Short mmCIF file of C-alpha atoms and ligand atoms in Angstrom, two decimals:
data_model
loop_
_atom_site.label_atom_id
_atom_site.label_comp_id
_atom_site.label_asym_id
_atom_site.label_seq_id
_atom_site.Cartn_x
_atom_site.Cartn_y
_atom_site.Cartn_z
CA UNK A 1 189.77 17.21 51.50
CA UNK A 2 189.98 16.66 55.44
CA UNK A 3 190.98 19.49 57.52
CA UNK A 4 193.74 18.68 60.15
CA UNK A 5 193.86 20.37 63.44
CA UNK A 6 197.43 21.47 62.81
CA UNK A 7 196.17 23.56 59.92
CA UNK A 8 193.46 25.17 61.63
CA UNK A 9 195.98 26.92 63.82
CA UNK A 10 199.08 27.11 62.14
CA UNK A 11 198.83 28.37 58.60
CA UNK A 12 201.65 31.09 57.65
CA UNK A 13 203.79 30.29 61.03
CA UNK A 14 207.67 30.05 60.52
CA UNK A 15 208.20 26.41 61.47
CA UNK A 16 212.45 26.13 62.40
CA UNK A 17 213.65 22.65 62.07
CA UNK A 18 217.36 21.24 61.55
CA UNK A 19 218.51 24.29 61.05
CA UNK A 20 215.48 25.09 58.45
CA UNK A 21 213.56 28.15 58.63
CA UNK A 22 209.80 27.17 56.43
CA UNK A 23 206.61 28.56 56.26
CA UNK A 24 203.35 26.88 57.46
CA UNK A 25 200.30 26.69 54.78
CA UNK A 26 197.62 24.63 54.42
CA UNK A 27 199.38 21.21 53.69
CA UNK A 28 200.87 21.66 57.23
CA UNK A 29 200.70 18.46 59.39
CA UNK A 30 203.98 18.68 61.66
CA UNK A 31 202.90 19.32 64.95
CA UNK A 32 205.63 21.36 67.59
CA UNK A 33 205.46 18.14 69.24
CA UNK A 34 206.81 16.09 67.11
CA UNK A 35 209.17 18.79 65.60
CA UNK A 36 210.62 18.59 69.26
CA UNK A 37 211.81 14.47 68.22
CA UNK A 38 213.99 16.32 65.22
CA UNK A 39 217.45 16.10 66.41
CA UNK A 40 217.33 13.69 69.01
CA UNK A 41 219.24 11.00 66.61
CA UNK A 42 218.85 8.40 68.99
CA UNK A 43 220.58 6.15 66.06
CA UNK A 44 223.88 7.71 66.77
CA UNK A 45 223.93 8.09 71.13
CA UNK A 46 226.49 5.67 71.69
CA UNK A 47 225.17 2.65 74.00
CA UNK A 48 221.62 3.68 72.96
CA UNK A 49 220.43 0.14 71.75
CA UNK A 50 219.35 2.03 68.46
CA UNK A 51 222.80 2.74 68.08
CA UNK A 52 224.09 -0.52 68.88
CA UNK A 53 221.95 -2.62 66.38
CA UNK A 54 222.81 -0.03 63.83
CA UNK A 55 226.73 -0.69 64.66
CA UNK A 56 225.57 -4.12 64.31
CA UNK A 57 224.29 -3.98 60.72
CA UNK A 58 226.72 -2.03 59.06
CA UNK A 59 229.78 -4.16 60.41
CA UNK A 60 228.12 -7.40 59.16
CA UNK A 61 227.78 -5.48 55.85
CA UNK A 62 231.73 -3.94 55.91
CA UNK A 63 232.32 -7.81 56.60
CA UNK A 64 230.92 -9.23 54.70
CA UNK A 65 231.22 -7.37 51.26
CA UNK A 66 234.32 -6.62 50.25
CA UNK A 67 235.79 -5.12 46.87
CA UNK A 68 238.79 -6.94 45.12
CA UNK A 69 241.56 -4.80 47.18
CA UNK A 70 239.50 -5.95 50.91
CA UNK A 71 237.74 -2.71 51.75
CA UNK A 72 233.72 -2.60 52.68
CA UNK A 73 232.11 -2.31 49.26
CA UNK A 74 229.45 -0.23 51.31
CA UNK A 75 229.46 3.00 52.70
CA UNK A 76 227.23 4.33 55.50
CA UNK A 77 225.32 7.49 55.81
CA UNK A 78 223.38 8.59 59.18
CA UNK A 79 223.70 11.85 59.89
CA UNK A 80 220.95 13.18 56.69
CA UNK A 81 218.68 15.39 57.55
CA UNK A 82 215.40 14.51 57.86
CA UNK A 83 213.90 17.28 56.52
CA UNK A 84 212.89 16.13 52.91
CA UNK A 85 211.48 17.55 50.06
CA UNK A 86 208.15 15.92 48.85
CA UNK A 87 209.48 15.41 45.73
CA UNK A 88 212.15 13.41 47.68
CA UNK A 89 210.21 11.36 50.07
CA UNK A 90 207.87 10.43 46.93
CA UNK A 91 208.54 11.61 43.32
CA UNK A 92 211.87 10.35 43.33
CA UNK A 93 210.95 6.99 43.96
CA UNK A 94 208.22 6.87 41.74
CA UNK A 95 205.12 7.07 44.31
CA UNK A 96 202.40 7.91 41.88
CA UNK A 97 200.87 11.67 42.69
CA UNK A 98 197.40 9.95 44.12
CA UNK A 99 199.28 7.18 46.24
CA UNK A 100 197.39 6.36 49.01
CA UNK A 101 201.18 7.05 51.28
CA UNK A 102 201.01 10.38 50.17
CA UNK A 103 197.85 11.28 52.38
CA UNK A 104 197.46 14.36 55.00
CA UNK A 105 196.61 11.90 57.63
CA UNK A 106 199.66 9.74 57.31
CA UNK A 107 202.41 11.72 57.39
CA UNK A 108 204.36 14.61 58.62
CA UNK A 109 204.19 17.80 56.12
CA UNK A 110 206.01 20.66 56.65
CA UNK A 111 204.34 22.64 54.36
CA UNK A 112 203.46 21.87 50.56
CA UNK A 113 207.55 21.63 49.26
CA UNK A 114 208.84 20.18 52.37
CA UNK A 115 208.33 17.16 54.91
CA UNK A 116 209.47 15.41 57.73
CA UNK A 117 210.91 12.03 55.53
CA UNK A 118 208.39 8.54 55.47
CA UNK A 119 211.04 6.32 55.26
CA UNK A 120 214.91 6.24 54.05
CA UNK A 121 213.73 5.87 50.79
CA UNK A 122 213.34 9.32 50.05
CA UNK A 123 217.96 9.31 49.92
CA UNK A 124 217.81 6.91 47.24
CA UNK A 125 218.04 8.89 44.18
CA UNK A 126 220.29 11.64 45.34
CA UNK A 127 223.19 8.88 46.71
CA UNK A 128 222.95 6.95 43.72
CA UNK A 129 222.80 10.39 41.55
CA UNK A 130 226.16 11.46 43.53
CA UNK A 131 227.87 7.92 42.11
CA UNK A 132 227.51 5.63 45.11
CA UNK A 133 227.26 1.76 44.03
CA UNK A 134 226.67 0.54 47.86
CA UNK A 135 225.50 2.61 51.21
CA UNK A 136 223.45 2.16 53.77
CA UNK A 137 221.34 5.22 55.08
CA UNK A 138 220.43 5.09 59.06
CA UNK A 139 217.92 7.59 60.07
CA UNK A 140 214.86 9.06 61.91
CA UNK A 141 211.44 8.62 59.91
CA UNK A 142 208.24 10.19 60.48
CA UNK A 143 204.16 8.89 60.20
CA UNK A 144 201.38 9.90 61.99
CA UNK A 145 199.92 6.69 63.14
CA UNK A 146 198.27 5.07 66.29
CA UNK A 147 199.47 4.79 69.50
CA UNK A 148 200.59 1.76 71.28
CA UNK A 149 203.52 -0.67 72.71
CA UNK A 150 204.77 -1.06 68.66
CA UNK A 151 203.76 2.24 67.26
CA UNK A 152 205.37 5.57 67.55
CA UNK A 153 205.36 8.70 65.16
CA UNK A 154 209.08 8.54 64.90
CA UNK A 155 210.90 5.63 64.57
CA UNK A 156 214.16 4.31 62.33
CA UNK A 157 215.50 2.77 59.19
CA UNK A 158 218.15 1.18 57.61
CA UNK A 159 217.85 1.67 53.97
CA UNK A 160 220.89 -0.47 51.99
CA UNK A 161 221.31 0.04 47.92
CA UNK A 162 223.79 -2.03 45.50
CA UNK A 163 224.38 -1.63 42.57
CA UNK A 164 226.13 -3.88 39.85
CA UNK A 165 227.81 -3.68 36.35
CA UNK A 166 227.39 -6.76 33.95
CA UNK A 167 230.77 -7.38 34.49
CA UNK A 168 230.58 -7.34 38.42
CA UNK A 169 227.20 -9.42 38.42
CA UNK A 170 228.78 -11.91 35.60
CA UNK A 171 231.83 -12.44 36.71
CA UNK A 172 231.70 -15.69 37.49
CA UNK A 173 230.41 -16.33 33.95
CA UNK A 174 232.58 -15.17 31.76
CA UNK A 175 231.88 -17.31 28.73
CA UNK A 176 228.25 -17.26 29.08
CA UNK A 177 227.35 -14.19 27.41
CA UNK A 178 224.84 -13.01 29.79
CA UNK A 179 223.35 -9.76 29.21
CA UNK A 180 221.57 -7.55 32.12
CA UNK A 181 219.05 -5.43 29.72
CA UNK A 182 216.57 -7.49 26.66
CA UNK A 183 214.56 -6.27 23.99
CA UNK A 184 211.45 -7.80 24.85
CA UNK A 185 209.87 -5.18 27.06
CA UNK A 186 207.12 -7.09 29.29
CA UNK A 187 206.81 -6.81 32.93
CA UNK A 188 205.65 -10.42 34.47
CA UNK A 189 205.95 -11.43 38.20
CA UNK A 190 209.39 -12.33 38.13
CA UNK A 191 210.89 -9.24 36.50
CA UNK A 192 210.56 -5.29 35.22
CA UNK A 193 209.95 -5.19 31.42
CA UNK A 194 213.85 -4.05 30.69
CA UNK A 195 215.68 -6.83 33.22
CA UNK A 196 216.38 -10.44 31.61
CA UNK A 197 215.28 -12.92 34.19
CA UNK A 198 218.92 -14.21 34.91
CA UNK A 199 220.28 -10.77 35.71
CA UNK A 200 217.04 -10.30 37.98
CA UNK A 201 217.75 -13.96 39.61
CA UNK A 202 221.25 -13.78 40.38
CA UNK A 203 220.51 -10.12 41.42
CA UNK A 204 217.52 -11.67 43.58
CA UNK A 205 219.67 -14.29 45.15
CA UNK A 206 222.24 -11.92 46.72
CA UNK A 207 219.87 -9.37 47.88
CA UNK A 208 217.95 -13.01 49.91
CA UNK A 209 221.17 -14.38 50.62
CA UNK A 210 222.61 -11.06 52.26
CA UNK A 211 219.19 -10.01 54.40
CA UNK A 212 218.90 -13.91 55.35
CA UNK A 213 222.80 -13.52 56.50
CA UNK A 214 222.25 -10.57 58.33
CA UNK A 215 219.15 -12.30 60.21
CA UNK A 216 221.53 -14.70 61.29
CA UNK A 217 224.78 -12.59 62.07
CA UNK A 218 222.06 -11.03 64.74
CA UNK A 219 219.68 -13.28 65.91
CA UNK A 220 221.42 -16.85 65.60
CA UNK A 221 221.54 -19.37 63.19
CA UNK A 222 218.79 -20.93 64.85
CA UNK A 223 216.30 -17.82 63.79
CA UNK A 224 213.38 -18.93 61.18
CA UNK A 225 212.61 -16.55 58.34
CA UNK A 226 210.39 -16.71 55.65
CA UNK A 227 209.64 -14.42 52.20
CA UNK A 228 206.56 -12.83 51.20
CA UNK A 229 205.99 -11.24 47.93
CA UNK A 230 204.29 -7.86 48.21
CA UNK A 231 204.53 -4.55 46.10
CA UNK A 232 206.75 -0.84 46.66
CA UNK A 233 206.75 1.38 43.79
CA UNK A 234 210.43 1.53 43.57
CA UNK A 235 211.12 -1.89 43.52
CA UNK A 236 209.85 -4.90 41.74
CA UNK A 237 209.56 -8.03 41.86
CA UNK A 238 209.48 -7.01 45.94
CA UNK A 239 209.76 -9.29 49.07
CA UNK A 240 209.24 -8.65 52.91
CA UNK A 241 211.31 -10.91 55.00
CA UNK A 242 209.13 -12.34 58.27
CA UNK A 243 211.25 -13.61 61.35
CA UNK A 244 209.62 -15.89 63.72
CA UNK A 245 209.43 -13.85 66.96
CA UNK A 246 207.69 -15.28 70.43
CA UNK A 247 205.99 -17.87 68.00
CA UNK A 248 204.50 -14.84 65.38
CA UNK A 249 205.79 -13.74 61.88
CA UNK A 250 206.88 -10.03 62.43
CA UNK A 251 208.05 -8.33 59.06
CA UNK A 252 211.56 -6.72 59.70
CA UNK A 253 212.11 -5.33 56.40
CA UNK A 254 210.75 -4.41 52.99
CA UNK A 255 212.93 -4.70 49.90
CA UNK A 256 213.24 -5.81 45.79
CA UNK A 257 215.00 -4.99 42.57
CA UNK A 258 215.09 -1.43 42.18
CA UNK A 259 212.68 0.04 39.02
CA UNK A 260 214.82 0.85 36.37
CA UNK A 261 213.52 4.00 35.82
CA UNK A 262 214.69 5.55 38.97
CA UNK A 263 217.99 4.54 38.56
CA UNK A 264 217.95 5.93 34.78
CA UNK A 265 216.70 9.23 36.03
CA UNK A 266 219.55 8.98 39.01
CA UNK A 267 221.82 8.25 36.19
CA UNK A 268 222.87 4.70 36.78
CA UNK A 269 220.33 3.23 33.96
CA UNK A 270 223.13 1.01 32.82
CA UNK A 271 223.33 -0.95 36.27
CA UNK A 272 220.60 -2.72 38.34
CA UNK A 273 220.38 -2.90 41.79
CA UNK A 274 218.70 -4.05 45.02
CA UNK A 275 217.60 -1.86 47.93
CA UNK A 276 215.83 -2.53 50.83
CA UNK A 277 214.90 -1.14 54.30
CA UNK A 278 215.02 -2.01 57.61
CA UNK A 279 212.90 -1.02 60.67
CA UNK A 280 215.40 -0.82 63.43
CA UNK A 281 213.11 -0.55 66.24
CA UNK A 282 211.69 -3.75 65.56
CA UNK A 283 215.30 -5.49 65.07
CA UNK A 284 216.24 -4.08 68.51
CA UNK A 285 212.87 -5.23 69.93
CA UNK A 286 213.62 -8.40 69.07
CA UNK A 287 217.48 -8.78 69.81
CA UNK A 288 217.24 -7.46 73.05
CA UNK A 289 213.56 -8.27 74.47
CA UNK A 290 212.59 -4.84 74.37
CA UNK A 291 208.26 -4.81 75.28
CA UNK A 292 207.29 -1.24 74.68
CA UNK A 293 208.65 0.84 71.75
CA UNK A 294 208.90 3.95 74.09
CA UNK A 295 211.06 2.55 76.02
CA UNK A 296 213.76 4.01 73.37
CA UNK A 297 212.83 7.37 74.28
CA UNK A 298 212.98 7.26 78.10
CA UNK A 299 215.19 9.01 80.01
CA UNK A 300 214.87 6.04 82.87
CA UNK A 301 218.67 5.29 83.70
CA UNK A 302 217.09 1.56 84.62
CA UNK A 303 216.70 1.60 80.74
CA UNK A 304 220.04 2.81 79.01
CA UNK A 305 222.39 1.63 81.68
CA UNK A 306 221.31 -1.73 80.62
CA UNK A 307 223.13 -1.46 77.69
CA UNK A 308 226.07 -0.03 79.27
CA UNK A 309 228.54 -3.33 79.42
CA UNK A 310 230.97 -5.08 77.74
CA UNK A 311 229.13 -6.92 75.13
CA UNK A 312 226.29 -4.27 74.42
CA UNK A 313 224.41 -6.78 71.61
CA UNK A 314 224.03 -9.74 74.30
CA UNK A 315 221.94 -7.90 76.27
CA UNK A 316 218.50 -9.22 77.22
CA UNK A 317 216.41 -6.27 78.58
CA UNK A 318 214.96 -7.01 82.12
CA UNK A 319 211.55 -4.82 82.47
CA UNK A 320 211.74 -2.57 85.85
CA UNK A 321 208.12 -2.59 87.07
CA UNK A 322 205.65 -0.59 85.80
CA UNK A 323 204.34 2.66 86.75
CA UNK A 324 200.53 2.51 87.71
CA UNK A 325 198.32 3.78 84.85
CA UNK A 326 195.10 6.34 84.91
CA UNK A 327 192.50 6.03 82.45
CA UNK A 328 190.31 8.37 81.05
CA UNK A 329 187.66 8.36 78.93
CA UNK A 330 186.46 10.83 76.51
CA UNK A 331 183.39 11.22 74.05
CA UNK A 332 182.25 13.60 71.30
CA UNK A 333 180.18 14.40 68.72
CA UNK A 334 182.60 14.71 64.89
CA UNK A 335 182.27 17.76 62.98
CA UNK A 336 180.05 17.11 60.13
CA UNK A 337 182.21 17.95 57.43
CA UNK A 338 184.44 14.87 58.69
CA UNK A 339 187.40 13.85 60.99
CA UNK A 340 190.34 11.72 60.87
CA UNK A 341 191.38 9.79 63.68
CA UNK A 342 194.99 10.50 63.23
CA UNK A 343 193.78 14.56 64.50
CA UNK A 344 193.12 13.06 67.16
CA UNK A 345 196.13 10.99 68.37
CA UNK A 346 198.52 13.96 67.21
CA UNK A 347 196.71 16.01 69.64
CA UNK A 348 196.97 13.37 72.67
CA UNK A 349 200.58 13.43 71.60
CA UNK A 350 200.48 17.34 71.73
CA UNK A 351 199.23 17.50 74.90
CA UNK A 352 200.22 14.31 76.55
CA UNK A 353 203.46 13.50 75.10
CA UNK A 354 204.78 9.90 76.28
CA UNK A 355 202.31 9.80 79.21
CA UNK A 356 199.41 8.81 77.11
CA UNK A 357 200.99 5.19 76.68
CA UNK A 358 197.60 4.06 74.87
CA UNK A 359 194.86 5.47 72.66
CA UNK A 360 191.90 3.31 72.08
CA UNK A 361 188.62 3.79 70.07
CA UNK A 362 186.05 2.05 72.13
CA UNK A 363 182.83 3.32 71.02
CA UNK A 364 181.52 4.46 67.17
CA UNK A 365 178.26 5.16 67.03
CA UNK A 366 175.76 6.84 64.34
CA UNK A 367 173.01 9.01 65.91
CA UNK A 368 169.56 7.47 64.50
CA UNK A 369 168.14 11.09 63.74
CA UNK A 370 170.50 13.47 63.48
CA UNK A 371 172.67 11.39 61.79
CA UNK A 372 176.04 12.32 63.80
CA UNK A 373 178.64 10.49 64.45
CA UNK A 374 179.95 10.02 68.38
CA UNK A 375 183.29 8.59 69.11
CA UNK A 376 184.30 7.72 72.64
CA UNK A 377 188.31 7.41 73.40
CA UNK A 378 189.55 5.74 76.23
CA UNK A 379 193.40 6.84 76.90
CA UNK A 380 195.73 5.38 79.17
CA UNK A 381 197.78 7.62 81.00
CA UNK A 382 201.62 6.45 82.06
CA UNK A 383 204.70 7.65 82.61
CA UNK A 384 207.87 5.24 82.22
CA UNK A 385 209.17 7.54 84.82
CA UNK A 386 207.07 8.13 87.96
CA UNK A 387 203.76 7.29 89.22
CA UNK A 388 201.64 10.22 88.08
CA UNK A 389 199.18 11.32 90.46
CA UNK A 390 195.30 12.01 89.86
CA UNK A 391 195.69 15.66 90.16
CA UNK A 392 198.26 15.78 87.36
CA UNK A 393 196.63 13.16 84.75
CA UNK A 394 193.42 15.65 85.74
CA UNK A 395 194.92 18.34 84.56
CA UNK A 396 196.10 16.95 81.36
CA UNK A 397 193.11 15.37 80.31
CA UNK A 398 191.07 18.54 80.83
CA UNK A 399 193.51 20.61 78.44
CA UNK A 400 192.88 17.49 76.19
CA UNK A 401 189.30 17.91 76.34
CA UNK A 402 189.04 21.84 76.17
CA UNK A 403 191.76 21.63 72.84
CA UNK A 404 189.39 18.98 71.11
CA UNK A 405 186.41 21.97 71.47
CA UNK A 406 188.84 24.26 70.31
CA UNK A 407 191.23 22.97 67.37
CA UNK A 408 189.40 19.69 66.24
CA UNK A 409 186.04 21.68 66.14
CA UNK A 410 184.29 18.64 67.75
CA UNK A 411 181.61 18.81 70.57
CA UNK A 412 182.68 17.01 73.42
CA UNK A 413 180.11 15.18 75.25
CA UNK A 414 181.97 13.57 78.18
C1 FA5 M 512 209.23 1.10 53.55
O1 FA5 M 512 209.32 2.06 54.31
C2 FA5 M 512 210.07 0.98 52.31
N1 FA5 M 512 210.73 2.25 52.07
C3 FA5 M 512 211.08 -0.15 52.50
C4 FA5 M 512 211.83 -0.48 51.23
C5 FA5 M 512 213.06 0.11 50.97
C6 FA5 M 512 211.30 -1.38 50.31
C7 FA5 M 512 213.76 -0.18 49.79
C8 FA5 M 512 211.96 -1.67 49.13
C9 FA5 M 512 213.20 -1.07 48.89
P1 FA5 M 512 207.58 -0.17 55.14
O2 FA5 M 512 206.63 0.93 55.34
O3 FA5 M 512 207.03 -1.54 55.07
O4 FA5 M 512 208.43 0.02 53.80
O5 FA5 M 512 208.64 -0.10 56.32
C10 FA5 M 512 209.83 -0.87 56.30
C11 FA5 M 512 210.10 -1.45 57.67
O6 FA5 M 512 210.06 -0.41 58.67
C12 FA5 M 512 209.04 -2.45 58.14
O7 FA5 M 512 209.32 -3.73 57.63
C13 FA5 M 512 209.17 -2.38 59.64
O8 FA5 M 512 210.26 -3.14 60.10
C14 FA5 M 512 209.50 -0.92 59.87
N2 FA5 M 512 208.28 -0.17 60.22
C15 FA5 M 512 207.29 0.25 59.40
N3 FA5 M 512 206.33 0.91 60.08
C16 FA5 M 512 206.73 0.89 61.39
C17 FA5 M 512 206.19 1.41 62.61
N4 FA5 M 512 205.04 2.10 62.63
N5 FA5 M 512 206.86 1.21 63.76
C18 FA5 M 512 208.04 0.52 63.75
N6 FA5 M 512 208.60 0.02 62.65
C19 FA5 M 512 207.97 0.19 61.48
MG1 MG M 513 205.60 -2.89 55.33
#
């Protein structure tokens, strides 16, 4: 029921993208900013440390999984578009119509058939529907979000599915008479109604053994990792593997048995499988000291020439100094019939791009009588790139402020 800035202005535009020619309406979120980040593929520059920790991944996976005649059991895909369909990014992984992920707010729509993709996810059906029993999918996803050193509206994923036959996953066992499907159709912690809890366990240890492998293959064998349990609606029972990072837990990944039912409707019902997915940024963050995650987008040649050697995944970043910031504050009354927060950082983003390094919400306040609400912003202007003068931040900031009048329908105070 909230209006979004983008569809105050925008309705019934042709929106081009990847090739795509789409028409606006009112589920429109995808600003021209961000449509400018489609195409960039920053995953596949070679030397780009994206790039590099994605090289990374998939040859610890084509080592380490092989089929009975030696070749990588998985295959990699990372050159999908990231224009989705809804049904895609959600349906096909079983994200309930009234899912909170599904909101305006949160991501990037296109229009009402089409989006910029949440997360890998949304490949899932269609390369298991095409026959696939292990990929990998490396890509660009898209969610409107706050701004700051960790958060950016684009970032990447690794998304990695297997599948097994009985015979593949009881191998071993041969005289055991193990069975991957039961009769006895309840769902408890451990396992989907369908699974029998030592197809789910054996399926479970691989998936933990692989991810914990792959922490290890990159980070050392020194690295500490831990599981948590938490819940995706494609997968269950589901985990999040933590790694111990500058003496914090940072999740890395999310992942689980996949839910039967989407591999039925994908036509592999008679298999089960693990998937999970990676967030790349974070992985790279952490392998090669990166602070700020728009660093990845800078054109600074102090940045990518860093990762210009021999031994690219060594590399521990050295910070160049810092740019000085400008600050700015700004304060206004919220329409009455609502406002979303994320309106508001898109448009810094419009306006601002990378300069506005930070968005913070430093005052909320409730008008005793007339019962409006006043937010006050405080934005921190930088470039990675230059020192950026008074004048110019000026400039900027007062476009900011005149847009907020004019396409978030606020009244800006100061
Ligand atoms: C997902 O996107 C699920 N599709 C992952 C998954 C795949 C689960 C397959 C099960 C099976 P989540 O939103 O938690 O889950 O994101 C996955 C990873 O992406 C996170 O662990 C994190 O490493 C990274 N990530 C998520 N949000 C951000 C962000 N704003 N900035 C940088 N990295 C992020
Ligand atoms: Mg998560």
């Amino acid at each position: 029921h909230h209006q979004t800035f983008a569809t105050k202005s925008s309705q019934d535009h042709e929106i081009s993208v990847s090739g795509k020619k789409l028409i606006s309406d009112d589920f429109t979120t995808a600003t021209p900013k961000i449509l400018s980040r489609v195409g960039a593929n920053l995953h596949n520059q070679e030397g780009h440390p994206l790039c590099i920790i994605k090289e990374q991944i998939r040859d610890y996976f084509y080592r380490s999984s092989l089929n009975k005649r030696g070749n990588p059991l998985f295959s990699i895909y990372d050159n999908l578009s990231p224009v989705v369909t809804v049904w895609q990014n959600f349906d096909s992984v079983l994200v309930p119509g009234d899912h909170v992920s599904r909101r305006k707010g949160d991501n990037y729509y296109l229009n009402r058939e089409f989006m910029l993709r949440a997360h890998t996810s949304a490949h899932q059906h269609e390369l298991v529907n095409s026959g696939l029993d292990a990929f990998l999918v490396a890509g660009d996803v898209y969610r409107r979000d706050e701004i700051d050193a960790t958060h950016f509206p684009v970032f990447h994923q690794m998304e990695g599915v297997r599948l097994f036959s009985d015979f593949e996953l009881f191998d071993k066992y041969p005289d055991a008479k193990l069975k991957l499907f039961c009769n006895d159709p309840v769902r408890i912690q451990e396992k989907q109604e369908h699974h029998t809890l030592e197809a789910v366990k054996l399926v479970e240890f691989d998936l933990k053994q692989t991810l914990e492998g792959l922490a290890k293959y990159l980070f050392g064998e020194e690295i500490e990792v831990r599981w948590v349990v938490t819940d995706f609606p494609f997968t269950h029972p589901s985990f999040e593997l933590e790694i111990k990072f500058q003496g914090e837990w940072l999740e890395v990944l999310g992942c689980g048995i996949m839910e039967q039912e989407l591999l039925h409707s994908a036509g592999a019902g008679h298999k089960i499988g693990y998937a999970f997915g990676l967030g790349l940024e974070r992985l790279a963050m952490v392998l090669f000291n990166i602070p700020d995650i728009r660093l990845f987008w800078s054109l600074d040649p102090r940045f990518i020439n860093q990762f210009k050697v021999p031994d690219p995944q060594k590399v521990k970043f050295k910070p160049f100094s810092k740019f000085p910031p400008v600050f700015h504050d700004i304060s206004f009354w919220c329409p009455d019939d609502g406002f979303i927060s994320n309106d508001f950082y898109d448009l810094v983003r419009s306006v601002a791009g990378e300069t506005a390094e930070k968005v913070e919400l430093i005052d909320d306040f409730l008008h005793p009588k007339t019962g409006r609400i006043s937010h006050c912003y405080r934005i921190t202007y930088r470039s990675m790139d230059k020192t950026l003068t008074k004048d110019e931040v000026g400039l900027i900031h007062s476009d900011l402020t005149s847009k907020c009048n004019t396409l978030l329908g606020v009244e800006v105070r100061g």
